[in-house]
Amino acid sequence: MTASRRGAVLLALLAALTALRLVTAGMAPLASDEAYYWIFSRALAPGYLDHPPMVALWIRAGTAIAGQGALGVRLLGPLAGALGSLLLFDAAEQLWPPGSPRAGSGTEACRGHAGTAAAALLNATLLAGVGAVIMTPDTPLLFFWTGCLWALARLLRSGRPAWWLAIGLFAGLALASKYTALLLWIGIGLWLVWVPSQRRWWRSPMLWGGTVLGALAFLPVVLWNAAHGWASFLRQGGRVGAWQPARAAQFLGELVGGQIGLATPLAFLLFAAGAGWAARRAWRDRDPAWSLLAALTLPGAALFVQHALGDRVQGNWPAILYPAAAVAAAGLGGRRWLRLRWPAVALGLAITLLVYVQASSFGLTLPPRIDPIARQLAGWKGLAGSVDAVRRAQAAGFVAADDYGVAAELARALPADVTVLGVAQRWRLFRLRAQEVGDAAGILVRRAGSGVPVGWRDARPIGEARRASHGVAVQRFTLWRVAGPPAALPAVVLPRYAPAAR
């Protein structure tokens, strides 16, 4: 197959995959975190307690194009996944051009296809496949991280200093997406220190120009934190330094097992082998390309292992390691590794397709205890219907929730004429209208077992509601009739969305 024919086939496959992701994005209900980030987008600010603002900007752009429904919230995810795949393809082609030696294969030379392998392996991971459909801060983070890797590969291949401007801009936008992008800056710095041939860049005005561009992209987040008592920095920094040696083995096992599942087993094996070879080449001869990939994987891997000694590592956090690991895997030679590539891609895509089907209305009926998708997505409209029926029966003037995800889901699912209040300290940091409840009675929705709500002058339980999947309870809630201002907690009016047809 000629190179042009192969390129056309790959673009067609990527277009089909993107179309499938867009359909899935429009069909699957929003998870509570996605609904919460939608609230971000309706109250734009340079920063938030939980994250920098990029996810809010992406959702705002998507909803401006495709409306406030699930597709609008998630629109930029599949599109960024497609563009990011092309950038990763080119990054691998730049680092492993045809004729370059394959790792671990003696003098055998590459015959191309490194870009195809890298892009296919990344797209075959469950983490990237799901991340290209849902909208979380990891979605823009992974795109800008991949863009930075692409610009670094172009810099290494061409030697043109102007690429530092793109590197700095991508790195800054990644940091404005999620704070773990600090590892990207650290990795680039380590690479420049470790590889003798790259130390010359410290004297380049373009490197410092790119650094300034990146800093300017992140500056609004810094200014917002300075104006709000460094709330977001302190919240995220508080995760560092936890130490629970009694549970370290459990957390480490969850970290490794979770990544085997999220990368899919064969892709995980290839990623680990690629990262291991990158570490070997970086240590042995400081090869610029392999050292770059090591610098973008090993510090992050070490940090997550260290974190697992004291606390649970969320499965999505290591996603930032996947692009460089995929490129490293594409650089592996030797028959045993080459034979694993396409079985790994096939297995990963098959698993991801099953997840897409399960997230849609065509999925299998599984017990919620073994269906993590149902635990995240199912039953929010049914819960809202039950809550609204109680509200009407009680002649209540508002519905409130003190869990941010529950409040956000109710704001999207309850009828548009119902006032929905978010009641928690975090809402003080949002650009949302504070609500004076006065003596009006309302319905407070709390997770079952949360105890008696505090701060209300009057609060009494009046019933229960639940989220359900195929008639089986996923999550239970206690409904409270409350009155009087929540003196201990702020109450804000949440933006509303209700589908046109209910």
Coordinates of C-alpha atoms in Angstrom, one line a residue:
M1 CA 0.0 0.0 0.0
T2 CA 1.4 3.4 -0.9
A3 CA 1.9 6.1 1.7
S4 CA -0.9 8.2 0.3
R5 CA -3.3 5.3 0.2
R6 CA -2.4 4.3 3.7
G7 CA -2.9 7.9 4.9
A8 CA -6.3 8.0 3.3
V9 CA -7.3 4.8 5.0
L10 CA -6.1 6.0 8.4
L11 CA -8.0 9.3 8.1
A12 CA -11.1 7.4 7.2
L13 CA -10.8 5.1 10.2
L14 CA -10.1 8.1 12.5
A15 CA -13.2 9.9 11.0
A16 CA -15.4 6.8 11.7
L17 CA -14.1 6.5 15.2
T18 CA -14.7 10.2 15.8
A19 CA -18.3 9.9 14.5
L20 CA -18.9 7.0 16.8
R21 CA -17.6 9.0 19.7
L22 CA -19.8 11.9 18.9
V23 CA -22.9 9.7 18.7
T24 CA -22.0 8.1 22.1
A25 CA -21.3 11.6 23.6
G26 CA -24.8 12.7 22.6
M27 CA -26.6 9.5 23.8
A28 CA -25.0 8.9 27.2
P29 CA -26.3 10.8 30.2
L30 CA -23.9 13.2 31.9
A31 CA -22.0 12.0 35.0
S32 CA -22.3 14.2 38.1
D33 CA -18.8 15.6 37.6
E34 CA -19.7 16.6 34.0
A35 CA -22.9 18.3 35.2
Y36 CA -20.8 20.1 37.8
Y37 CA -18.3 21.3 35.1
W38 CA -21.3 22.5 33.1
I39 CA -22.1 24.7 36.1
F40 CA -18.5 26.0 35.7
S41 CA -19.3 27.0 32.1
R42 CA -22.3 29.0 33.1
A43 CA -20.3 30.9 35.7
L44 CA -17.1 31.6 33.8
A45 CA -14.1 32.6 36.0
P46 CA -10.3 32.5 35.8
G47 CA -10.3 29.7 38.4
Y48 CA -12.4 27.4 40.5
L49 CA -11.8 25.6 43.8
D50 CA -11.3 22.2 42.1
H51 CA -9.5 23.0 38.8
P52 CA -8.3 25.7 36.5
P53 CA -10.8 27.0 34.0
M54 CA -10.0 25.3 30.7
V55 CA -12.8 22.6 31.0
A56 CA -15.3 25.4 31.5
L57 CA -14.1 27.2 28.4
W58 CA -14.4 24.0 26.4
I59 CA -17.9 23.3 27.5
R60 CA -18.9 26.9 26.9
A61 CA -17.6 26.6 23.4
G62 CA -19.3 23.3 22.8
T63 CA -22.6 24.4 24.1
A64 CA -22.5 27.5 22.0
I65 CA -22.2 25.3 19.0
A66 CA -24.4 22.3 19.8
G67 CA -26.7 23.5 22.6
Q68 CA -26.8 22.7 26.3
G69 CA -27.5 19.0 26.0
A70 CA -25.0 16.2 26.5
L71 CA -23.5 16.6 23.0
G72 CA -22.9 20.2 23.5
V73 CA -21.2 19.7 26.8
R74 CA -18.9 17.0 25.3
L75 CA -18.5 18.2 21.7
L76 CA -14.9 19.2 21.9
G77 CA -13.8 15.9 23.4
P78 CA -14.2 13.7 20.3
L79 CA -12.9 16.5 18.1
A80 CA -9.8 17.0 20.3
G81 CA -9.3 13.3 20.4
A82 CA -9.1 13.2 16.6
L83 CA -6.8 16.2 16.3
G84 CA -4.6 14.9 19.1
S85 CA -4.3 11.6 17.3
L86 CA -3.0 13.4 14.3
L87 CA -0.5 15.3 16.4
L88 CA 0.7 12.1 18.1
F89 CA 1.0 10.4 14.7
D90 CA 3.3 13.1 13.5
A91 CA 5.3 13.2 16.8
A92 CA 6.1 9.5 16.4
E93 CA 7.0 9.9 12.7
Q94 CA 9.4 12.7 13.7
L95 CA 11.1 10.7 16.4
W96 CA 11.1 7.4 14.5
P97 CA 11.4 8.2 10.8
P98 CA 11.7 5.4 8.3
G99 CA 15.2 4.0 8.4
S100 CA 15.9 4.8 12.1
P101 CA 17.0 1.9 14.2
R102 CA 14.3 0.1 16.1
A103 CA 14.8 -0.3 19.8
G104 CA 15.9 -3.8 20.9
S105 CA 16.3 -5.0 17.3
G106 CA 20.0 -4.7 16.7
T107 CA 20.6 -2.9 13.4
E108 CA 17.2 -3.6 12.0
A109 CA 15.7 -0.3 10.7
C110 CA 12.2 1.0 10.9
R111 CA 10.1 0.8 7.8
G112 CA 7.7 3.5 8.9
H113 CA 4.3 3.1 10.5
A114 CA 5.5 4.3 13.9
G115 CA 2.9 7.1 13.7
T116 CA 0.2 4.7 12.9
A117 CA 1.2 2.4 15.8
A118 CA 1.4 5.2 18.4
A119 CA -1.9 6.8 17.4
A120 CA -3.7 3.4 17.2
L121 CA -2.3 2.2 20.6
L122 CA -3.4 5.4 22.4
N123 CA -6.9 5.3 20.8
A124 CA -7.2 1.7 21.8
T125 CA -6.8 2.4 25.5
L126 CA -10.0 2.5 27.5
L127 CA -8.9 5.6 29.3
A128 CA -8.3 7.6 26.1
G129 CA -11.4 6.1 24.5
V130 CA -13.7 7.1 27.4
G131 CA -11.8 10.4 27.9
A132 CA -12.6 11.4 24.3
V133 CA -16.3 11.0 25.0
I134 CA -16.8 12.5 28.5
M135 CA -15.8 16.0 29.4
T136 CA -13.5 16.5 32.4
P137 CA -10.4 18.6 32.9
D138 CA -8.4 15.6 31.7
T139 CA -9.8 16.1 28.2
P140 CA -8.2 19.4 27.4
L141 CA -5.1 18.4 29.5
L142 CA -4.4 15.3 27.4
F143 CA -4.9 17.3 24.2
F144 CA -2.5 20.1 25.1
W145 CA 0.0 17.6 26.6
T146 CA 0.0 15.7 23.3
G147 CA 0.4 19.0 21.4
C148 CA 3.4 19.8 23.6
L149 CA 5.0 16.4 22.8
W150 CA 4.4 17.0 19.1
A151 CA 6.1 20.4 19.2
L152 CA 9.0 18.9 21.2
A153 CA 9.4 16.2 18.5
R154 CA 9.4 18.8 15.8
L155 CA 12.0 20.8 17.7
L156 CA 14.2 17.7 18.0
R157 CA 13.9 16.8 14.4
S158 CA 14.3 20.3 12.9
G159 CA 16.4 22.1 15.4
R160 CA 14.4 25.3 14.8
P161 CA 14.3 27.4 17.9
A162 CA 10.8 28.8 17.0
W163 CA 9.2 25.6 18.1
W164 CA 9.9 26.7 21.7
L165 CA 7.0 29.2 21.3
A166 CA 4.6 26.4 20.5
I167 CA 6.0 24.2 23.3
G168 CA 5.6 27.0 25.9
L169 CA 2.1 27.8 24.7
F170 CA 0.9 24.2 24.8
A171 CA 2.5 23.6 28.2
G172 CA 0.8 26.7 29.6
L173 CA -2.6 25.7 28.3
A174 CA -2.1 22.3 29.8
L175 CA -1.4 23.9 33.1
A176 CA -4.5 26.0 32.7
S177 CA -6.4 22.7 32.3
K178 CA -5.2 20.8 35.3
Y179 CA -2.4 21.2 37.8
T180 CA -0.8 17.9 37.1
A181 CA 0.5 19.5 34.0
L182 CA 3.3 20.8 36.2
L183 CA 4.9 17.4 35.5
L184 CA 5.1 18.4 31.9
W185 CA 7.2 21.5 32.8
I186 CA 9.3 19.4 35.1
G187 CA 9.9 16.7 32.4
I188 CA 11.0 19.3 29.9
G189 CA 13.4 20.8 32.3
L190 CA 14.9 17.5 33.3
W191 CA 15.3 16.6 29.6
L192 CA 17.2 19.9 29.0
V193 CA 19.5 19.2 31.9
W194 CA 20.0 15.5 31.3
V195 CA 20.9 15.4 27.6
P196 CA 24.1 17.2 26.8
S197 CA 23.2 18.0 23.2
Q198 CA 20.0 19.9 24.4
R199 CA 21.6 22.1 27.0
R200 CA 22.4 24.7 24.4
W201 CA 18.7 25.6 24.4
W202 CA 19.1 27.3 27.8
R203 CA 20.8 30.1 26.0
S204 CA 18.0 30.5 23.4
P205 CA 15.8 33.5 23.6
M206 CA 13.0 31.4 22.0
L207 CA 13.0 29.0 25.0
W208 CA 12.5 31.9 27.4
G209 CA 9.9 33.4 25.0
G210 CA 8.0 30.2 25.1
T211 CA 8.3 30.1 28.9
V212 CA 6.7 33.6 29.0
L213 CA 3.9 32.5 26.7
G214 CA 3.2 29.5 29.0
A215 CA 3.3 31.7 32.1
L216 CA 0.9 34.2 30.6
A217 CA -1.6 31.4 29.7
F218 CA -1.5 30.3 33.4
L219 CA -1.4 33.8 35.0
P220 CA -5.2 34.3 35.3
V221 CA -5.3 31.1 37.4
V222 CA -2.6 32.5 39.7
L223 CA -4.4 35.9 40.0
W224 CA -7.7 34.2 40.8
N225 CA -6.0 32.1 43.5
A226 CA -4.4 35.2 45.0
A227 CA -7.8 36.9 45.2
H228 CA -9.4 33.9 46.8
G229 CA -6.9 33.0 49.5
W230 CA -5.0 30.5 47.3
A231 CA -8.0 28.2 47.7
S232 CA -7.4 26.0 44.7
F233 CA -3.6 25.7 45.2
L234 CA -4.1 24.8 48.9
R235 CA -6.8 22.2 48.0
Q236 CA -4.7 20.4 45.5
G237 CA -1.4 20.8 47.4
G238 CA -3.1 19.2 50.4
R239 CA -3.0 15.9 48.5
V240 CA 0.8 15.8 48.8
G241 CA 2.5 14.1 51.6
A242 CA -0.1 11.6 52.7
W243 CA 1.3 8.5 54.4
Q244 CA -0.5 5.3 55.3
P245 CA 2.0 2.5 55.2
A246 CA -0.6 0.0 56.4
R247 CA -2.6 0.5 53.2
A248 CA 0.2 1.2 50.8
A249 CA 0.1 -2.3 49.4
Q250 CA -3.6 -2.0 48.7
F251 CA -3.2 1.4 47.1
L252 CA -0.3 0.3 44.9
G253 CA -2.2 -2.8 43.8
E254 CA -5.2 -0.7 42.9
L255 CA -2.9 1.7 40.9
V256 CA -1.3 -1.1 38.9
G257 CA -4.4 -3.1 38.4
G258 CA -6.4 -0.1 37.5
Q259 CA -3.9 1.0 34.9
I260 CA -3.8 -2.5 33.4
G261 CA -7.6 -2.3 33.0
L262 CA -7.7 1.3 31.8
A263 CA -4.8 0.9 29.3
T264 CA -6.1 -2.6 28.4
P265 CA -3.7 -5.4 29.2
L266 CA -1.7 -5.7 26.0
A267 CA -1.4 -2.0 25.5
F268 CA -0.2 -1.7 29.1
L269 CA 2.5 -4.3 28.5
L270 CA 3.7 -2.4 25.4
F271 CA 3.6 1.0 27.2
A272 CA 5.6 -0.4 30.2
A273 CA 8.1 -2.0 27.8
G274 CA 8.4 1.3 25.9
A275 CA 8.9 3.3 29.0
G276 CA 11.4 0.8 30.3
W277 CA 13.4 1.0 27.1
A278 CA 13.3 4.8 27.2
A279 CA 14.7 4.8 30.8
R280 CA 17.5 2.4 29.7
R281 CA 18.5 4.5 26.7
A282 CA 18.2 7.7 28.7
W283 CA 20.5 6.3 31.4
R284 CA 22.9 4.5 29.1
D285 CA 23.7 6.9 26.4
R286 CA 21.3 9.9 26.9
D287 CA 19.7 9.5 23.5
P288 CA 17.7 12.7 23.0
A289 CA 14.5 11.1 21.7
W290 CA 14.4 8.3 24.2
S291 CA 15.4 10.7 27.0
L292 CA 12.5 13.0 26.1
L293 CA 10.0 10.1 26.4
A294 CA 11.6 9.0 29.7
A295 CA 11.3 12.5 31.0
L296 CA 7.6 12.7 30.2
T297 CA 6.7 9.3 31.7
L298 CA 9.1 8.4 34.6
P299 CA 8.6 11.5 36.9
G300 CA 4.9 11.1 36.7
A301 CA 5.0 7.4 37.3
A302 CA 7.2 8.0 40.3
L303 CA 4.9 10.6 41.7
F304 CA 1.8 8.4 41.4
V305 CA 3.7 5.5 43.1
Q306 CA 4.7 7.9 45.9
H307 CA 1.1 9.1 46.2
A308 CA -0.1 5.5 46.4
L309 CA 1.9 5.0 49.6
G310 CA -0.5 7.2 51.4
D311 CA -3.7 7.5 49.4
R312 CA -5.7 6.1 46.5
V313 CA -4.6 7.3 43.0
Q314 CA -7.6 8.0 40.9
G315 CA -7.6 5.9 37.7
N316 CA -7.6 8.9 35.3
W317 CA -4.6 10.7 36.8
P318 CA -1.9 8.7 34.9
A319 CA -3.6 9.5 31.6
I320 CA -0.9 12.1 31.0
L321 CA 1.7 9.4 30.8
Y322 CA -0.1 7.6 27.9
P323 CA 1.0 9.8 24.9
A324 CA 4.7 9.5 25.5
A325 CA 4.3 5.8 26.4
A326 CA 2.5 5.2 23.2
V327 CA 5.2 6.8 21.2
A328 CA 7.8 4.8 23.1
A329 CA 5.9 1.6 22.4
A330 CA 5.8 2.5 18.7
G331 CA 9.7 2.7 18.8
L332 CA 10.1 -0.8 20.0
G333 CA 11.5 -3.4 17.6
G334 CA 11.9 -7.1 17.8
R335 CA 9.3 -9.6 16.7
R336 CA 7.7 -10.2 20.1
W337 CA 6.8 -6.5 20.4
L338 CA 5.7 -6.0 16.8
R339 CA 3.5 -9.1 17.0
L340 CA 1.7 -7.5 20.0
R341 CA 0.8 -4.2 18.4
W342 CA -2.3 -5.1 16.5
P343 CA -3.7 -7.6 18.9
A344 CA -3.3 -4.9 21.5
V345 CA -5.2 -2.4 19.3
A346 CA -7.9 -4.9 18.5
L347 CA -8.5 -5.9 22.1
G348 CA -8.5 -2.3 23.3
L349 CA -11.0 -1.1 20.7
A350 CA -13.2 -4.1 21.4
I351 CA -13.3 -3.3 25.1
T352 CA -13.9 0.4 24.4
L353 CA -16.8 -0.4 22.0
L354 CA -18.4 -2.5 24.7
V355 CA -18.2 0.4 27.1
Y356 CA -19.7 2.8 24.5
V357 CA -22.6 0.4 24.0
Q358 CA -23.1 0.0 27.8
A359 CA -23.1 3.8 28.2
S360 CA -25.9 4.1 25.6
S361 CA -29.5 2.9 25.9
F362 CA -28.6 -0.3 24.2
G363 CA -26.3 -1.7 27.0
L364 CA -26.8 -5.0 28.8
T365 CA -28.8 -5.1 32.0
L366 CA -26.2 -5.7 34.7
P367 CA -26.4 -5.5 38.5
P368 CA -25.3 -2.0 39.5
R369 CA -22.6 -3.4 41.8
I370 CA -20.7 -4.7 38.8
D371 CA -21.7 -1.9 36.4
P372 CA -19.5 1.2 37.1
I373 CA -21.1 3.0 34.2
A374 CA -24.6 2.7 35.7
R375 CA -23.2 3.9 39.0
Q376 CA -22.0 7.1 37.3
L377 CA -24.7 7.7 34.7
A378 CA -28.0 6.0 35.5
G379 CA -31.1 7.3 37.0
W380 CA -30.6 11.0 37.4
K381 CA -33.8 11.9 35.5
G382 CA -35.8 9.4 37.6
L383 CA -34.4 10.9 40.8
A384 CA -35.4 14.4 39.6
G385 CA -38.9 13.2 38.9
S386 CA -39.3 11.7 42.3
V387 CA -37.9 14.9 44.0
D388 CA -40.2 17.1 42.0
A389 CA -43.3 15.0 42.9
V390 CA -42.4 15.5 46.6
R391 CA -41.7 19.2 46.1
R392 CA -45.2 19.7 44.6
A393 CA -46.9 17.6 47.3
Q394 CA -45.2 19.7 50.0
A395 CA -45.8 23.0 48.2
A396 CA -42.0 23.6 48.6
G397 CA -40.5 26.7 47.0
F398 CA -37.1 25.3 46.1
V399 CA -34.9 22.2 45.9
A400 CA -31.5 22.2 47.5
A401 CA -28.5 19.7 47.7
D402 CA -25.3 19.9 49.7
D403 CA -23.4 17.5 47.4
Y404 CA -22.1 19.4 44.4
G405 CA -22.6 16.6 41.9
V406 CA -26.2 15.9 43.1
A407 CA -27.0 19.7 43.0
A408 CA -25.6 19.9 39.4
E409 CA -27.6 16.9 38.2
L410 CA -30.8 18.3 39.7
A411 CA -30.1 21.7 38.1
R412 CA -30.1 19.9 34.7
A413 CA -32.9 17.5 35.2
L414 CA -35.6 19.3 37.2
P415 CA -38.3 21.4 35.4
A416 CA -36.9 24.8 34.4
D417 CA -39.3 26.7 36.7
V418 CA -38.0 25.0 39.8
T419 CA -35.4 27.0 41.8
V420 CA -32.4 24.7 42.6
L421 CA -29.9 25.8 45.3
G422 CA -26.4 24.6 45.8
V423 CA -25.7 24.6 49.5
A424 CA -22.0 24.1 50.4
Q425 CA -18.9 26.2 51.2
R426 CA -17.5 25.7 47.7
W427 CA -20.2 27.7 46.1
R428 CA -18.9 30.9 47.8
L429 CA -16.1 30.9 45.2
F430 CA -18.6 30.9 42.2
R431 CA -20.0 33.8 40.3
L432 CA -23.5 32.8 41.2
R433 CA -26.3 34.7 42.8
A434 CA -26.7 34.1 46.5
Q435 CA -30.2 33.2 47.6
E436 CA -31.9 34.6 50.7
V437 CA -34.2 31.6 51.6
G438 CA -36.0 33.5 54.4
D439 CA -38.9 31.5 55.8
A440 CA -39.7 29.6 52.6
A441 CA -39.8 25.9 52.8
G442 CA -37.8 23.7 50.5
I443 CA -36.7 20.1 49.8
L444 CA -33.1 19.2 50.7
V445 CA -31.7 16.1 48.9
R446 CA -29.0 14.3 50.8
R447 CA -27.2 11.0 50.3
A448 CA -28.8 8.4 52.5
G449 CA -26.8 7.9 55.8
S450 CA -25.4 11.5 55.7
G451 CA -27.0 12.3 59.0
V452 CA -29.0 15.4 60.1
P453 CA -28.3 18.5 58.0
V454 CA -26.9 21.4 60.0
G455 CA -27.5 25.1 59.6
W456 CA -31.2 25.1 58.9
R457 CA -33.7 26.4 61.4
D458 CA -36.0 23.5 60.8
A459 CA -35.2 20.2 59.1
R460 CA -37.2 17.0 59.2
P461 CA -37.0 13.9 57.0
I462 CA -40.1 13.3 54.8
G463 CA -39.1 10.4 52.6
E464 CA -36.6 8.8 50.4
A465 CA -35.7 8.8 46.7
R466 CA -33.3 6.8 44.6
R467 CA -31.4 6.6 41.4
A468 CA -32.1 3.3 39.6
S469 CA -30.8 1.3 36.7
H470 CA -33.3 -1.0 35.1
G471 CA -35.4 -0.9 38.3
V472 CA -32.5 -1.7 40.7
A473 CA -31.3 1.0 43.1
V474 CA -28.0 2.5 42.3
Q475 CA -28.0 5.2 45.0
R476 CA -30.4 6.2 47.7
F477 CA -31.2 9.6 49.1
T478 CA -33.1 11.1 52.0
L479 CA -35.4 14.0 51.4
W480 CA -35.7 16.6 54.1
R481 CA -38.2 19.4 54.4
V482 CA -36.2 22.4 55.4
A483 CA -37.0 26.0 56.3
G484 CA -35.1 29.0 57.4
P485 CA -31.8 30.3 56.1
P486 CA -28.9 27.9 56.0
A487 CA -26.8 30.1 58.3
A488 CA -23.8 27.8 58.4
L489 CA -23.6 27.3 54.7
P490 CA -24.0 29.6 51.6
A491 CA -26.9 29.0 49.2
V492 CA -26.6 30.0 45.6
V493 CA -29.1 29.7 42.7
L494 CA -27.8 27.3 40.1
P495 CA -28.1 27.8 36.4
R496 CA -30.8 25.7 34.9
Y497 CA -31.2 23.4 31.9
A498 CA -34.2 21.4 31.0
P499 CA -34.7 19.5 27.7
A500 CA -37.3 20.9 25.4
A501 CA -39.2 17.6 25.3
R502 CA -39.7 16.0 28.7

